[in-house]
Short mmCIF file of C-alpha atoms in Angstrom, two decimals:
data_model
loop_
_atom_site.label_atom_id
_atom_site.label_comp_id
_atom_site.label_asym_id
_atom_site.label_seq_id
_atom_site.Cartn_x
_atom_site.Cartn_y
_atom_site.Cartn_z
CA MET A 23 -92.21 118.21 9.73
CA ASN A 24 -94.41 120.95 8.30
CA HIS A 25 -96.15 120.87 4.92
CA TYR A 26 -93.55 122.96 3.08
CA LYS A 27 -90.61 120.84 4.27
CA ARG A 28 -92.42 117.67 3.18
CA LEU A 29 -93.08 119.22 -0.22
CA LEU A 30 -89.43 120.27 -0.60
CA LEU A 31 -88.24 116.79 0.38
CA LEU A 32 -90.61 115.26 -2.18
CA TYR A 33 -89.23 117.52 -4.92
CA LEU A 34 -85.68 116.56 -3.98
CA VAL A 35 -86.48 112.84 -4.06
CA VAL A 36 -88.24 113.13 -7.41
CA GLY A 37 -85.29 115.13 -8.78
CA ILE A 38 -82.75 112.56 -7.58
CA VAL A 39 -84.74 109.65 -9.01
CA GLY A 40 -85.15 111.52 -12.31
CA ALA A 41 -81.41 112.21 -12.44
CA LEU A 42 -80.67 108.54 -11.80
CA GLN A 43 -83.03 107.56 -14.61
CA ALA A 44 -81.66 110.17 -17.05
CA GLN A 45 -78.80 107.99 -18.22
CA LEU A 46 -77.64 106.53 -21.50
CA THR A 47 -75.70 103.28 -21.34
CA LEU A 48 -73.57 102.20 -24.30
CA LEU A 49 -73.08 98.45 -24.19
CA VAL A 50 -70.53 97.22 -26.73
CA LYS A 51 -71.30 93.55 -27.32
CA SER A 52 -68.25 92.82 -29.48
CA ILE A 53 -65.08 94.43 -30.81
CA PRO A 54 -62.90 93.56 -33.83
CA ALA A 55 -60.79 90.43 -33.51
CA ASN A 56 -57.68 92.39 -34.47
CA THR A 57 -58.07 94.92 -31.64
CA PRO A 58 -54.59 95.25 -30.06
CA PRO A 59 -54.36 93.36 -26.74
CA GLY A 60 -54.96 95.54 -23.71
CA ALA A 61 -56.38 98.39 -25.76
CA LYS A 62 -58.65 100.83 -23.97
CA ILE A 63 -61.92 101.74 -25.68
CA TYR A 64 -62.97 105.40 -25.51
CA VAL A 65 -66.10 107.21 -26.63
CA ALA A 66 -66.06 110.74 -28.04
CA GLY A 67 -69.02 112.84 -29.00
CA THR A 68 -71.13 115.91 -28.53
CA PHE A 69 -71.09 115.32 -24.77
CA ASN A 70 -67.31 115.83 -24.38
CA ASN A 71 -66.42 118.20 -27.21
CA TRP A 72 -65.36 115.24 -29.37
CA ASN A 73 -62.24 114.52 -27.32
CA PRO A 74 -61.03 111.10 -28.61
CA GLY A 75 -58.74 110.51 -25.61
CA ASP A 76 -60.94 111.72 -22.76
CA THR A 77 -59.87 109.60 -19.77
CA THR A 78 -63.28 110.11 -18.17
CA LYS A 79 -64.89 108.39 -21.14
CA ILE A 80 -63.07 105.03 -21.12
CA LEU A 81 -65.41 102.05 -21.35
CA THR A 82 -65.37 99.47 -18.54
CA PRO A 83 -64.40 95.92 -19.63
CA LEU A 84 -67.13 93.43 -18.70
CA GLY A 85 -65.40 90.29 -19.93
CA ASN A 86 -66.17 88.15 -22.98
CA GLY A 87 -65.19 91.04 -25.24
CA GLN A 88 -67.91 93.33 -23.91
CA TYR A 89 -67.52 96.92 -22.71
CA SER A 90 -69.85 99.46 -21.15
CA ILE A 91 -70.13 103.10 -20.19
CA THR A 92 -73.01 105.12 -18.77
CA LEU A 93 -73.42 108.76 -19.80
CA THR A 94 -75.71 111.56 -18.66
CA PRO A 95 -76.00 113.68 -21.82
CA PRO A 96 -78.52 116.48 -22.26
CA VAL A 97 -81.81 115.60 -23.89
CA GLY A 98 -81.65 115.78 -27.67
CA GLN A 99 -79.52 114.40 -30.47
CA VAL A 100 -76.36 112.62 -29.27
CA ARG A 101 -73.59 112.02 -31.84
CA TYR A 102 -70.59 109.88 -31.00
CA LYS A 103 -67.87 107.45 -32.11
CA PHE A 104 -65.61 104.91 -30.43
CA THR A 105 -61.82 105.23 -30.53
CA ARG A 106 -58.76 103.68 -28.95
CA GLY A 107 -57.65 107.09 -27.70
CA SER A 108 -57.09 109.15 -30.87
CA TRP A 109 -58.73 109.96 -34.19
CA ALA A 110 -56.04 107.88 -35.90
CA THR A 111 -57.51 104.84 -34.13
CA VAL A 112 -61.20 105.64 -34.65
CA GLU A 113 -63.71 102.88 -35.41
CA GLY A 114 -64.47 102.08 -39.06
CA ASN A 115 -67.18 100.45 -41.14
CA ALA A 116 -67.44 96.76 -42.03
CA ASN A 117 -64.70 97.20 -44.64
CA GLY A 118 -62.33 99.05 -42.33
CA GLY A 119 -63.12 102.39 -43.93
CA PHE A 120 -64.82 105.60 -42.88
CA LEU A 121 -67.84 105.28 -40.59
CA PRO A 122 -70.23 108.24 -40.15
CA ASP A 123 -71.09 109.48 -36.68
CA ARG A 124 -73.35 107.28 -34.58
CA VAL A 125 -76.55 109.18 -33.75
CA TRP A 126 -79.16 108.68 -31.02
CA ASN A 127 -82.10 110.95 -30.22
CA TYR A 128 -82.01 110.85 -26.42
CA ASN A 129 -85.33 111.53 -24.66
CA GLY A 130 -84.01 111.73 -21.10
CA GLN A 131 -85.15 108.25 -20.10
CA HIS A 132 -82.73 105.55 -19.04
CA THR A 133 -81.70 103.77 -22.23
CA THR A 134 -79.26 100.99 -23.02
CA LEU A 135 -77.92 100.71 -26.57
CA GLU A 136 -76.40 97.39 -27.60
CA LEU A 137 -73.65 98.09 -30.11
CA THR A 138 -70.92 96.43 -32.16
CA ILE A 139 -67.59 97.95 -33.19
CA LEU A 140 -67.02 96.61 -36.70
CA SER A 141 -63.39 97.63 -37.30
CA TRP A 142 -60.66 100.16 -36.56
CA GLU A 143 -59.57 102.43 -39.39
CA ASP A 144 -55.86 101.95 -38.63
CA VAL A 145 -56.11 98.15 -38.72
CA GLY A 146 -59.02 97.83 -41.16
CA GLY A 147 -59.77 94.77 -43.19
CA VAL A 148 -59.62 96.29 -46.70
CA ASN A 149 -56.34 96.74 -48.56
CA SER A 150 -55.62 100.16 -50.01
CA THR A 151 -56.76 100.58 -53.62
CA ALA A 152 -55.15 104.01 -54.15
CA ALA A 153 -52.92 104.21 -57.21
CA PRO A 154 -49.17 104.82 -56.68
CA ASN A 155 -49.55 108.41 -57.90
CA VAL A 156 -51.93 109.20 -55.03
CA SER A 157 -50.43 110.31 -51.73
CA ILE A 158 -51.37 111.98 -48.48
CA LEU A 159 -50.20 115.57 -48.61
CA SER A 160 -50.87 115.91 -44.89
CA ASN A 161 -52.75 113.96 -42.24
CA SER A 162 -53.37 117.15 -40.25
CA PHE A 163 -53.33 120.17 -42.56
CA TYR A 164 -54.23 123.19 -40.45
CA MET A 165 -57.40 125.12 -41.35
CA PRO A 166 -56.92 128.53 -39.69
CA GLN A 167 -60.36 129.77 -40.77
CA LEU A 168 -61.96 126.94 -38.73
CA ASN A 169 -59.18 126.21 -36.22
CA ARG A 170 -59.18 122.53 -37.21
CA ASN A 171 -56.91 120.04 -38.94
CA ARG A 172 -57.78 117.88 -41.91
CA ARG A 173 -56.29 115.11 -44.03
CA ILE A 174 -55.49 116.25 -47.59
CA TRP A 175 -54.92 113.90 -50.54
CA ILE A 176 -53.03 114.74 -53.73
CA TYR A 177 -53.32 113.00 -57.09
CA LEU A 178 -50.55 113.78 -59.60
CA PRO A 179 -50.88 112.69 -63.26
CA PRO A 180 -48.69 109.74 -64.34
CA ASP A 181 -46.42 112.00 -66.41
CA TYR A 182 -45.88 114.53 -63.59
CA PRO A 183 -42.45 113.15 -62.54
CA ILE A 184 -41.35 112.73 -66.15
CA ASN A 185 -42.29 116.01 -67.83
CA THR A 186 -40.81 118.44 -65.31
CA SER A 187 -41.70 121.57 -67.29
CA LYS A 188 -45.39 120.73 -67.64
CA ARG A 189 -48.04 122.50 -65.54
CA TYR A 190 -51.52 121.17 -64.84
CA PRO A 191 -55.09 122.27 -64.14
CA VAL A 192 -56.30 121.57 -60.61
CA LEU A 193 -59.59 120.08 -59.42
CA TYR A 194 -60.51 120.48 -55.74
CA MET A 195 -62.84 117.75 -54.44
CA HIS A 196 -64.67 117.21 -51.15
CA ASP A 197 -65.21 113.99 -49.15
CA GLY A 198 -61.60 112.98 -49.83
CA GLN A 199 -62.09 109.66 -48.00
CA ASN A 200 -64.24 108.44 -50.88
CA LEU A 201 -62.22 109.57 -53.89
CA PHE A 202 -59.23 107.24 -54.24
CA ASP A 203 -59.18 104.43 -51.69
CA ALA A 204 -61.67 101.71 -50.76
CA ALA A 205 -59.90 101.33 -47.41
CA THR A 206 -61.05 104.79 -46.32
CA SER A 207 -64.35 105.07 -48.18
CA PHE A 208 -67.78 104.85 -46.59
CA ALA A 209 -69.75 103.11 -49.35
CA GLY A 210 -67.24 102.56 -52.16
CA GLU A 211 -64.76 104.92 -53.80
CA TRP A 212 -65.08 107.15 -56.84
CA GLN A 213 -61.90 105.68 -58.44
CA VAL A 214 -60.83 109.15 -59.49
CA ASP A 215 -57.21 107.99 -59.77
CA GLU A 216 -57.97 104.95 -61.94
CA SER A 217 -60.23 107.01 -64.21
CA LEU A 218 -57.74 109.84 -64.74
CA ASN A 219 -54.83 107.44 -65.25
CA ALA A 220 -56.81 105.62 -67.96
CA LEU A 221 -57.81 108.89 -69.62
CA GLN A 222 -54.21 110.10 -69.79
CA GLN A 223 -53.21 106.83 -71.46
CA GLN A 224 -55.82 107.74 -74.07
CA GLY A 225 -54.29 111.17 -74.65
CA ASP A 226 -55.87 113.39 -71.98
CA TYR A 227 -53.63 116.27 -70.91
CA GLY A 228 -53.93 115.43 -67.21
CA CYS A 229 -55.11 117.17 -64.07
CA ILE A 230 -53.98 117.46 -60.45
CA VAL A 231 -56.72 116.52 -57.96
CA VAL A 232 -56.72 117.75 -54.37
CA GLY A 233 -58.98 115.70 -52.10
CA ILE A 234 -60.13 117.27 -48.84
CA ASP A 235 -61.45 114.86 -46.22
CA ASN A 236 -64.81 115.74 -44.77
CA GLY A 237 -64.67 116.67 -41.10
CA GLY A 238 -66.92 113.89 -39.80
CA GLN A 239 -69.09 115.63 -37.25
CA PHE A 240 -68.33 118.97 -38.92
CA ARG A 241 -69.22 117.84 -42.46
CA ILE A 242 -72.69 119.38 -42.65
CA ASP A 243 -71.58 122.56 -40.90
CA GLU A 244 -68.71 123.07 -43.36
CA TYR A 245 -70.60 122.11 -46.49
CA SER A 246 -73.25 124.83 -46.19
CA PRO A 247 -72.79 128.56 -45.62
CA TRP A 248 -76.42 128.70 -44.51
CA VAL A 249 -77.83 127.32 -41.27
CA ASN A 250 -80.66 124.81 -41.44
CA VAL A 251 -82.69 125.62 -38.33
CA GLN A 252 -84.49 122.25 -38.32
CA TYR A 253 -81.21 120.34 -38.18
CA ASN A 254 -79.31 123.04 -36.27
CA ALA A 255 -76.45 122.53 -38.72
CA GLY A 256 -74.58 124.42 -41.43
CA GLY A 257 -73.26 127.96 -41.37
CA GLN A 258 -69.51 127.35 -41.71
CA GLY A 259 -69.37 126.96 -45.49
CA GLY A 260 -68.01 130.44 -45.99
CA GLU A 261 -65.04 129.73 -43.75
CA TYR A 262 -64.49 126.38 -45.44
CA VAL A 263 -64.36 127.98 -48.90
CA ASP A 264 -62.04 130.67 -47.53
CA PHE A 265 -59.76 127.87 -46.34
CA ILE A 266 -59.62 126.35 -49.83
CA VAL A 267 -59.05 129.70 -51.55
CA ASN A 268 -56.78 131.51 -49.10
CA THR A 269 -54.83 128.70 -47.44
CA LEU A 270 -54.95 125.41 -49.35
CA LYS A 271 -54.78 126.71 -52.93
CA PRO A 272 -51.76 128.96 -52.32
CA HIS A 273 -49.98 126.01 -50.72
CA ILE A 274 -50.80 123.73 -53.66
CA ASP A 275 -49.75 126.34 -56.23
CA SER A 276 -46.42 126.94 -54.47
CA THR A 277 -45.67 123.23 -53.98
CA PHE A 278 -46.75 121.70 -57.28
CA ARG A 279 -46.57 122.66 -60.96
CA THR A 280 -50.08 124.03 -61.36
CA LEU A 281 -51.85 126.30 -63.81
CA PRO A 282 -53.29 128.55 -61.10
CA GLY A 283 -55.66 130.72 -63.13
CA ARG A 284 -59.45 130.53 -62.84
CA LYS A 285 -59.84 128.89 -66.27
CA THR A 286 -57.77 125.95 -65.08
CA THR A 287 -59.20 125.58 -61.57
CA GLY A 288 -62.29 123.53 -60.73
CA ILE A 289 -64.26 122.30 -57.75
CA MET A 290 -66.49 119.23 -57.44
CA GLY A 291 -68.54 117.30 -54.89
CA SER A 292 -71.67 115.25 -54.31
CA SER A 293 -74.70 115.69 -52.06
CA MET A 294 -73.71 118.33 -49.46
CA GLY A 295 -70.43 118.49 -51.38
CA GLY A 296 -72.46 119.53 -54.42
CA LEU A 297 -74.08 122.31 -52.41
CA ILE A 298 -70.78 123.76 -51.23
CA SER A 299 -69.24 123.40 -54.71
CA MET A 300 -72.04 125.49 -56.20
CA TYR A 301 -71.58 128.13 -53.52
CA ALA A 302 -67.78 128.19 -53.97
CA PHE A 303 -68.07 128.53 -57.75
CA SER A 304 -70.60 131.35 -57.59
CA GLU A 305 -68.98 133.19 -54.69
CA ARG A 306 -65.40 132.94 -56.00
CA GLN A 307 -65.61 133.11 -59.78
CA ASP A 308 -62.25 134.84 -59.63
CA VAL A 309 -60.80 131.49 -58.52
CA PHE A 310 -63.04 128.75 -59.97
CA SER A 311 -64.44 128.51 -63.49
CA ARG A 312 -65.27 124.77 -63.50
CA ALA A 313 -67.76 123.11 -61.12
CA GLY A 314 -69.08 119.56 -60.87
CA ILE A 315 -72.41 119.51 -59.00
CA PHE A 316 -73.37 115.88 -58.32
CA SER A 317 -76.73 115.03 -56.65
CA PRO A 318 -76.65 118.36 -54.81
CA ALA A 319 -78.40 118.70 -51.45
CA PHE A 320 -79.91 122.08 -52.36
CA TRP A 321 -82.93 121.17 -50.24
CA PHE A 322 -80.81 121.75 -47.14
CA ALA A 323 -80.71 125.50 -47.75
CA GLY A 324 -84.11 126.03 -49.37
CA SER A 325 -84.15 128.88 -51.89
CA LYS A 326 -80.80 130.33 -50.82
CA PRO A 327 -78.54 128.49 -53.34
CA ALA A 328 -80.58 129.73 -56.31
CA GLU A 329 -80.79 133.23 -54.87
CA HIS A 330 -77.04 133.29 -54.27
CA VAL A 331 -76.28 132.21 -57.84
CA ALA A 332 -78.66 134.80 -59.32
CA ALA A 333 -77.02 137.54 -57.25
CA HIS A 334 -73.51 136.82 -58.61
CA PRO A 335 -73.27 137.83 -62.28
CA ARG A 336 -71.03 135.94 -64.68
CA GLN A 337 -67.39 137.09 -64.45
CA GLY A 338 -65.98 135.13 -67.36
CA GLU A 339 -66.00 131.91 -69.34
CA ALA A 340 -67.11 128.97 -67.18
CA ARG A 341 -68.60 125.47 -67.16
CA VAL A 342 -70.96 123.88 -64.63
CA TYR A 343 -71.88 120.19 -64.82
CA PHE A 344 -75.15 119.25 -63.08
CA LEU A 345 -75.83 115.58 -62.35
CA ALA A 346 -78.67 113.78 -60.55
CA GLY A 347 -80.05 110.25 -60.66
CA GLY A 348 -83.47 109.26 -61.91
CA LYS A 349 -83.92 107.05 -58.84
CA GLU A 350 -83.22 109.90 -56.44
CA PRO A 351 -86.18 111.93 -55.11
CA ALA A 352 -87.61 114.04 -57.92
CA SER A 353 -86.91 117.15 -55.87
CA VAL A 354 -83.14 116.71 -56.41
CA ALA A 355 -83.39 117.32 -60.15
CA GLN A 356 -86.11 119.94 -59.67
CA ASN A 357 -84.00 121.98 -57.25
CA MET A 358 -81.03 121.53 -59.56
CA GLN A 359 -83.04 123.00 -62.45
CA VAL A 360 -83.97 126.03 -60.35
CA VAL A 361 -80.29 126.70 -59.67
CA ALA A 362 -79.43 126.17 -63.34
CA ASP A 363 -82.11 128.71 -64.29
CA SER A 364 -80.47 131.14 -61.84
CA LEU A 365 -77.17 130.64 -63.65
CA THR A 366 -78.89 131.73 -66.84
CA LYS A 367 -80.26 134.81 -65.07
CA ALA A 368 -76.72 135.56 -63.88
CA GLY A 369 -75.55 135.70 -67.50
CA PHE A 370 -74.17 132.20 -68.14
CA ALA A 371 -74.82 130.80 -71.60
CA ALA A 372 -76.62 127.52 -72.28
CA ASN A 373 -73.40 125.92 -73.56
CA GLU A 374 -71.73 126.69 -70.23
CA GLN A 375 -74.12 124.33 -68.45
CA PHE A 376 -74.54 120.57 -68.74
CA PHE A 377 -77.63 118.96 -67.19
CA SER A 378 -77.79 115.17 -66.87
CA VAL A 379 -80.31 112.91 -65.07
CA PRO A 380 -79.62 109.25 -66.02
CA ALA A 381 -82.68 107.11 -65.31
CA ASP A 382 -80.77 104.45 -63.35
CA GLY A 383 -78.80 106.90 -61.21
CA GLU A 384 -78.91 106.69 -57.42
CA HIS A 385 -77.54 108.75 -54.54
CA GLN A 386 -74.58 106.40 -54.33
CA GLU A 387 -70.82 106.36 -54.87
CA TRP A 388 -71.09 103.83 -57.73
CA PHE A 389 -73.18 106.31 -59.71
CA TRP A 390 -70.85 109.24 -59.14
CA ARG A 391 -67.88 106.98 -59.93
CA ARG A 392 -69.42 106.01 -63.28
CA GLU A 393 -70.26 109.57 -64.22
CA PHE A 394 -67.01 111.22 -63.09
CA PRO A 395 -64.92 110.65 -66.28
CA GLY A 396 -67.54 112.18 -68.55
CA ALA A 397 -68.05 115.15 -66.25
CA TYR A 398 -64.31 115.76 -65.99
CA LEU A 399 -63.79 115.62 -69.76
CA TRP A 400 -66.61 118.10 -70.38
CA LEU A 401 -65.52 120.48 -67.65
CA PHE A 402 -61.90 120.69 -68.76
CA ALA A 403 -62.35 120.24 -72.52
CA GLY A 404 -60.05 122.60 -74.40
CA VAL A 405 -58.55 124.13 -71.26
CA VAL A 406 -55.00 123.02 -72.14
CA SER A 407 -53.38 121.21 -75.05
CA SER A 408 -49.65 121.66 -74.51
CA THR A 409 -47.08 122.41 -71.85
CA VAL A 410 -47.48 126.11 -72.56
CA GLY A 411 -50.77 126.61 -70.78
CA PRO A 412 -54.37 127.67 -71.35
CA LEU A 413 -55.90 127.76 -74.80
CA GLY A 414 -58.40 130.16 -76.25
CA GLU A 415 -59.02 133.76 -75.24
CA LYS A 416 -56.14 135.10 -73.19
CA GLU A 417 -56.92 135.13 -69.49
CA PRO A 418 -56.26 138.56 -67.94
CA LEU A 419 -53.68 139.09 -65.26
CA GLY A 420 -55.20 138.50 -61.84
CA ILE A 421 -54.16 138.34 -58.19
CA TYR A 422 -55.28 135.92 -55.50
CA PRO A 423 -56.19 135.41 -52.75
CA ASN A 424 -57.91 138.73 -52.21
CA PRO A 425 -58.39 139.41 -49.30
CA ALA A 426 -54.88 138.15 -48.70
CA GLY A 427 -53.27 136.44 -45.74
CA THR A 428 -49.50 136.20 -45.96
CA TRP A 429 -48.89 135.85 -49.71
CA VAL A 430 -50.33 137.25 -52.94
CA ARG A 431 -50.02 135.20 -56.14
CA PHE A 432 -50.54 135.99 -59.81
CA SER A 433 -52.65 134.24 -62.44
CA GLY A 434 -53.18 134.54 -66.16
CA LEU A 435 -49.50 134.55 -67.14
CA ALA A 436 -46.79 132.00 -67.86
CA PRO A 437 -44.88 131.34 -64.60
CA THR A 438 -41.61 132.67 -66.04
CA THR A 439 -43.08 136.04 -67.05
CA THR A 440 -41.15 138.90 -65.44
CA LEU A 441 -43.27 141.23 -63.34
CA ASP A 442 -42.61 144.71 -62.00
CA VAL A 443 -44.58 145.14 -58.78
CA GLN A 444 -45.31 148.26 -56.75
CA LEU A 445 -47.22 148.16 -53.45
CA ALA A 446 -48.63 151.30 -51.83
CA ASN A 447 -50.91 152.01 -48.89
CA ALA A 448 -54.38 153.52 -49.26
CA ALA A 449 -52.88 157.01 -48.98
CA GLY A 450 -50.65 156.36 -51.99
CA LYS A 451 -47.36 156.02 -50.10
CA ASN A 452 -45.10 153.49 -51.82
CA LEU A 453 -44.22 150.61 -49.50
CA GLN A 454 -42.42 148.20 -51.78
CA THR A 455 -41.02 148.00 -55.31
CA THR A 456 -39.80 144.66 -56.54
CA LYS A 457 -39.30 142.46 -59.58
CA LEU A 458 -40.28 138.80 -59.63
CA ASN A 459 -41.62 136.04 -61.88
CA ALA A 460 -45.36 135.40 -62.23
CA GLY A 461 -44.85 131.95 -60.72
CA GLU A 462 -43.53 133.48 -57.51
CA ALA A 463 -45.54 134.95 -54.65
CA LEU A 464 -45.41 138.41 -53.11
CA TRP A 465 -45.01 138.43 -49.30
CA VAL A 466 -47.52 140.68 -47.53
CA GLY A 467 -47.60 138.91 -44.18
CA ASP A 468 -46.09 141.83 -42.28
CA LEU A 469 -48.65 144.39 -43.46
CA PRO A 470 -51.35 145.60 -41.05
CA ALA A 471 -54.93 144.70 -41.93
CA GLY A 472 -56.44 147.19 -44.35
CA PHE A 473 -56.58 148.16 -48.02
CA TYR A 474 -53.61 148.64 -50.36
CA VAL A 475 -52.92 149.47 -53.99
CA LEU A 476 -50.97 146.91 -56.00
CA ARG A 477 -49.59 147.92 -59.42
CA VAL A 478 -48.25 145.19 -61.69
CA ARG A 479 -46.61 145.28 -65.11
CA ALA A 480 -45.85 142.17 -67.13
CA GLY A 481 -42.73 142.54 -69.25
CA GLN A 482 -42.92 145.85 -71.12
CA GLY A 483 -46.71 145.93 -71.05
CA GLU A 484 -49.10 148.37 -69.46
CA TRP A 485 -49.33 148.85 -65.71
CA GLN A 486 -52.41 147.28 -64.13
CA THR A 487 -53.80 148.41 -60.77
CA PHE A 488 -55.50 146.22 -58.16
CA LYS A 489 -57.16 147.08 -54.87
CA LEU A 490 -55.76 144.59 -52.35
CA ALA A 491 -57.34 143.83 -48.99
CA ARG A 492 -55.06 142.49 -46.25
CA GLN A 493 -56.88 140.45 -43.56
#
């Protein structure tokens, strides 16, 4: 055998040995006692496109309640979870609630991880704490902007079924798993339902809350419109906000008795949820005028949140509630102040901002739970006081979403207001003339993508003209 053949053989042997060593073994030492008999344990993660029922990723039973699987993932961060074949049967935390992704930084060397599955979400150990007026709107609400499905929660005020002519402000909130129910929460719930129920007993007008579950492995991507290169995450926040504005909000407004105008629509979240709430408020002031920014992770995007706020001038009356804890890193409050200063540069008055840093506050659900009622009351103070609708300066007629998908809706008017509507193409050719109520929607789903002219007249008032974009 000549020198070159020997060298080639040596390279092949070294490569084969390296490949055999480049393995990651997941050894599950124990599973929950209430695991259904005969259940198969699967693993889903970055190595199989998060397929919860991948038949090539079933763990091998070893006896004595132990299971094992050996993977050959690429070097780098590996994220994964165990399931029993679907996301409905995914593993949970010690309380039977939401468990974040498991993470391992794989260096290419043979590694064995000894693991324990604490619970399954569908047979968890914690009873539901959600109030009777909280329900699941959908377990798999489709998000066309992201081509994903998501669980959506809905909280309706206690008097919603009783006062059938009353319409309500709406607050959109992220991390829906943690808002209403200890059985689905990661580290305790916010008790949004208990707080709002108690406030209405004390005379509060009431508010509808829409809770949007975070997407697990997609949470960071969806909660920032900007990519963090170090973490290789973020960048889908724009699409996520488009989903709320153009898909979810129209569905909520057409299904429930809402006050759909910007003055009666808010958005709120904590940590990364605070980051995306600030972006959504600033980017879509035509939709949101109230924002709760709790312990925001502005650090994730560097200077971009402040720059984005400064570049979007004030479009109308608004309120932004900033909250951080004194026991959080000092940078949280410092970054928050920079963004608040940018709001001032954008034209927002001092009385449109509330800045709070309680000394005992931590980056924890208990802190956000405690502070939620006060933030809510300040954000929505004076927005409504009767079944008629918004108080104060009259909100102008508006249309949303714009750009539009299949429907266009109207804001700023009582739902029963009669509207004359004319729709023309960019060349001025009239395409549609109709009459409807402000609470109804105008169908535009059969229009080609492009720009249109929409003329609207309320009652016997003046005609108003809008430039409408059809996606």
